[in-house]
Short mmCIF file of C-alpha atoms in Angstrom, two decimals:
data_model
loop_
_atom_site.label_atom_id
_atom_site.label_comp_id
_atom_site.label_asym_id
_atom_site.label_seq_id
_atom_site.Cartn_x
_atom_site.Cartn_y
_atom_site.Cartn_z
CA UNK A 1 0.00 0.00 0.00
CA UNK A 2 1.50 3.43 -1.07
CA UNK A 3 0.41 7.02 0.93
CA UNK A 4 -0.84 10.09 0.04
CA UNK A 5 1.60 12.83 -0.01
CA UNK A 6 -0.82 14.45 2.10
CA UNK A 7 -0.83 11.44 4.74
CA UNK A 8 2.71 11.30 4.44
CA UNK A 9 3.35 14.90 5.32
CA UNK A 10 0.68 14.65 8.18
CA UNK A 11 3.01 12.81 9.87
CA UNK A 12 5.87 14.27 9.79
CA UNK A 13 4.36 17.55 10.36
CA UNK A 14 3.16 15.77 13.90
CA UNK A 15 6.01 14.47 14.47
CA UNK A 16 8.26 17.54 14.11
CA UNK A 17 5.83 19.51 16.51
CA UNK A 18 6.05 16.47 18.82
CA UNK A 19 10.03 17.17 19.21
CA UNK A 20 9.88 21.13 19.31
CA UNK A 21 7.52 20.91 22.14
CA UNK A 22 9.45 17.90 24.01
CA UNK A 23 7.24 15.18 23.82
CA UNK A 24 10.23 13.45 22.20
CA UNK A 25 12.71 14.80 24.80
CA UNK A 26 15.05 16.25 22.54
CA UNK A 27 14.14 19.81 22.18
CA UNK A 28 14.94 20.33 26.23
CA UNK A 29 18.16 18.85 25.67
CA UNK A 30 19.04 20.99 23.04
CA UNK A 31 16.81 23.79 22.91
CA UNK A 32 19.02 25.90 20.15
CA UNK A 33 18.06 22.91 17.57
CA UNK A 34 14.56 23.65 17.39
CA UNK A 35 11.95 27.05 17.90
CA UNK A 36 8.84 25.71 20.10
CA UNK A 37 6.45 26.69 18.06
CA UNK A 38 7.53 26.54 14.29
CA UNK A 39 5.46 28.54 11.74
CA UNK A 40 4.12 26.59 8.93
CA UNK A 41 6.79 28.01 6.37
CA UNK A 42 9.66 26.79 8.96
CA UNK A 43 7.88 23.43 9.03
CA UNK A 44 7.86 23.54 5.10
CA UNK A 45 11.61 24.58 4.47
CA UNK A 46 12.74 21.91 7.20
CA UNK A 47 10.86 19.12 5.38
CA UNK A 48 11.69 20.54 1.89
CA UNK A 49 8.17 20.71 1.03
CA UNK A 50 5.96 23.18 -0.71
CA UNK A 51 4.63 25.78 1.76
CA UNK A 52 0.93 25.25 -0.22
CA UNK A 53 1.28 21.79 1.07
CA UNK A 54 2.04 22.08 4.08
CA UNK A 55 -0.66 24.85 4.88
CA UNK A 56 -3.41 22.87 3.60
CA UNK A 57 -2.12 19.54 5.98
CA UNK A 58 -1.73 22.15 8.77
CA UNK A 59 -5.26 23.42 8.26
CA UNK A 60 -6.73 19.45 8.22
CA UNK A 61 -4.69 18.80 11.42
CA UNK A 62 -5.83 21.71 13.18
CA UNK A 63 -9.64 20.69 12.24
CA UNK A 64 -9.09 17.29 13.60
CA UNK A 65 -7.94 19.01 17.00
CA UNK A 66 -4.22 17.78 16.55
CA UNK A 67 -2.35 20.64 16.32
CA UNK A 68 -3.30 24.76 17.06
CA UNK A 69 -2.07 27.19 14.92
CA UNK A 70 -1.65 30.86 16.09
CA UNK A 71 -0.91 34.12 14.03
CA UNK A 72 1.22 36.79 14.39
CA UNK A 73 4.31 37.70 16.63
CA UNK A 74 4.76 35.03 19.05
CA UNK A 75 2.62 32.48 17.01
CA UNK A 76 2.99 29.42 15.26
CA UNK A 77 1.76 25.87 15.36
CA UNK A 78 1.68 23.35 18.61
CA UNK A 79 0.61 19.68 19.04
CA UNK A 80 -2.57 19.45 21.48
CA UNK A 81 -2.51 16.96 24.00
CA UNK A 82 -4.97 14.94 21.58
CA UNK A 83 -1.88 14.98 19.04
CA UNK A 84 0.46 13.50 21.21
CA UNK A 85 -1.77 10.67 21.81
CA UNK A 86 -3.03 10.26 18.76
CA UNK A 87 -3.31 6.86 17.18
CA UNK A 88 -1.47 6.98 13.77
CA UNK A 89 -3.71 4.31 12.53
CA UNK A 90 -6.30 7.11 13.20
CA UNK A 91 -4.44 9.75 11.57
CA UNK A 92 -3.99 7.84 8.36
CA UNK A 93 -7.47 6.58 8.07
CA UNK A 94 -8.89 9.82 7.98
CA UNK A 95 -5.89 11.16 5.57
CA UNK A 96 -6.22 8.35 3.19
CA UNK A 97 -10.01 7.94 3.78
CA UNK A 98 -12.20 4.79 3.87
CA UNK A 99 -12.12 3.88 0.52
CA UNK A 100 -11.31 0.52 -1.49
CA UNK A 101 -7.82 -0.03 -2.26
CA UNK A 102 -9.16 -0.46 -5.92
CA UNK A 103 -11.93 1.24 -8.04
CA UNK A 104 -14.10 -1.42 -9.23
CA UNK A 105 -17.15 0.67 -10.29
CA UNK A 106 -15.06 3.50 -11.69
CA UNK A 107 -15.52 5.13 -14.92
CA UNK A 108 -15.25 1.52 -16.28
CA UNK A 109 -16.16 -1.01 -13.86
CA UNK A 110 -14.40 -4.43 -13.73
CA UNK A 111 -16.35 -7.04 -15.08
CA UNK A 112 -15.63 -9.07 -12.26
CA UNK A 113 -17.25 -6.77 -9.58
CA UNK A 114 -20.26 -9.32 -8.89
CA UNK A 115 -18.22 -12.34 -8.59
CA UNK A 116 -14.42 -11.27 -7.47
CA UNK A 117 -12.77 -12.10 -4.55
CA UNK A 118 -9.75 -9.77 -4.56
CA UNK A 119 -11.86 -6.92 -3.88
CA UNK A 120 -12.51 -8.33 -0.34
CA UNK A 121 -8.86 -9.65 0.22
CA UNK A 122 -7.59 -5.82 -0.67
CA UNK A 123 -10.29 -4.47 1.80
CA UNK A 124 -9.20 -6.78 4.25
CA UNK A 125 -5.24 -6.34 3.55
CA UNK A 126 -6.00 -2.47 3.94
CA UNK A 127 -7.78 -3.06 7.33
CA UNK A 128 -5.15 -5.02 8.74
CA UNK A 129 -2.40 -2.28 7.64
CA UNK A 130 -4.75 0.81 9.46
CA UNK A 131 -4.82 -2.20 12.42
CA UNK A 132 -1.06 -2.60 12.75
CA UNK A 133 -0.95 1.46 13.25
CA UNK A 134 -3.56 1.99 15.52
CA UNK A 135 -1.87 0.96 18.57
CA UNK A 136 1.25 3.52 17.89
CA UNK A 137 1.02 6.96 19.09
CA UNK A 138 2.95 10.07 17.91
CA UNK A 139 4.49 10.21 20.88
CA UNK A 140 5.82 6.59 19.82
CA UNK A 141 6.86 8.13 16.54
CA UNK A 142 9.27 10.53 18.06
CA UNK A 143 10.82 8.43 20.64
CA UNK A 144 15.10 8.16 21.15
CA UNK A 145 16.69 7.88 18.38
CA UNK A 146 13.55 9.33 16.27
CA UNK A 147 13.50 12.75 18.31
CA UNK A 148 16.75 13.52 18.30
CA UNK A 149 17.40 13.05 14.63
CA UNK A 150 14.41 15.34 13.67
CA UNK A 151 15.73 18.08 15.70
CA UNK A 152 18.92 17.55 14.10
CA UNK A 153 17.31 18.43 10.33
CA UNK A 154 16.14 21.41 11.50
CA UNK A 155 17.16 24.72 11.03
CA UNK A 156 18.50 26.57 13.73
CA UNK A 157 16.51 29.93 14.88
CA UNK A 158 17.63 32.96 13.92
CA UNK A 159 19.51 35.24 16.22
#
């Protein structure tokens, strides 16, 4: 199973807060690695992704009560306490949606569709991938030697 971009970058925007804030320990131990709360350009240019991108992740993430975003001097974006427990199987369930793994009443629907059994097998499969995830948290994510490694891609704040 391949992610969306989106999912993909819905994680590590999570997990990035998760370190600048401490929940993975490293941003108290080095403190001039990482800004507490990171705009969402500084989140972008760390994870050398397109600022468009990352706004529109940031806005879903803030809907689902993950993250807060505030404007202005002294702003930026911070993980709720709902975002450091979050279930990742969660958070890529409602990134990827529920949807079938395959379209097989698309724009030209598989001939198979009344009799096939791979559609359930996929459906299953799919389940049992959003399974495996649903027991780690972001905290998990960001955990020694994660943590520390994150903090180290990230730019250091300017003077």
């Amino acid at each position: 199973m391949r992610l969306l971009r989106s999912t993909d970058l819905a994680l590590r925007v999570l997990m990035r807060l998760a370190v600048a804030d401490g929940t993975g320990g490293a941003a108290r131990e080095n403190p001039t690695t990482a800004r507490e709360n990171p705009t969402t350009r500084e989140v972008a240019e760390a994870m050398d992704v397109p600022y468009t991108h990352a706004a529109k992740v940031v806005a879903e993430l803030q809907h689902m009560g993950l993250l807060t975003a505030r404007r202005g001097r002294g702003g930026g974006l911070a993980l709720t306490e709902a975002g450091r427990g979050a279930s990742v199987g969660a958070i890529v369930r409602a990134f990827e949606g529920e949807g079938d793994v395959v379209d097989c009443e698309g724009a030209s629907p598989c001939p198979l569709h009344t009799g096939c059994r791979l559609r359930g097998a996929l459906r299953r499969a799919q389940e049992a991938f959003f399974a495996a995830l649903d027991p780690v948290t972001v905290r998990d994510m960001v955990a020694a030697p994660t943590g520390p490694l994150l903090l180290g891609l990230s730019p250091k704040p300017a003077a």
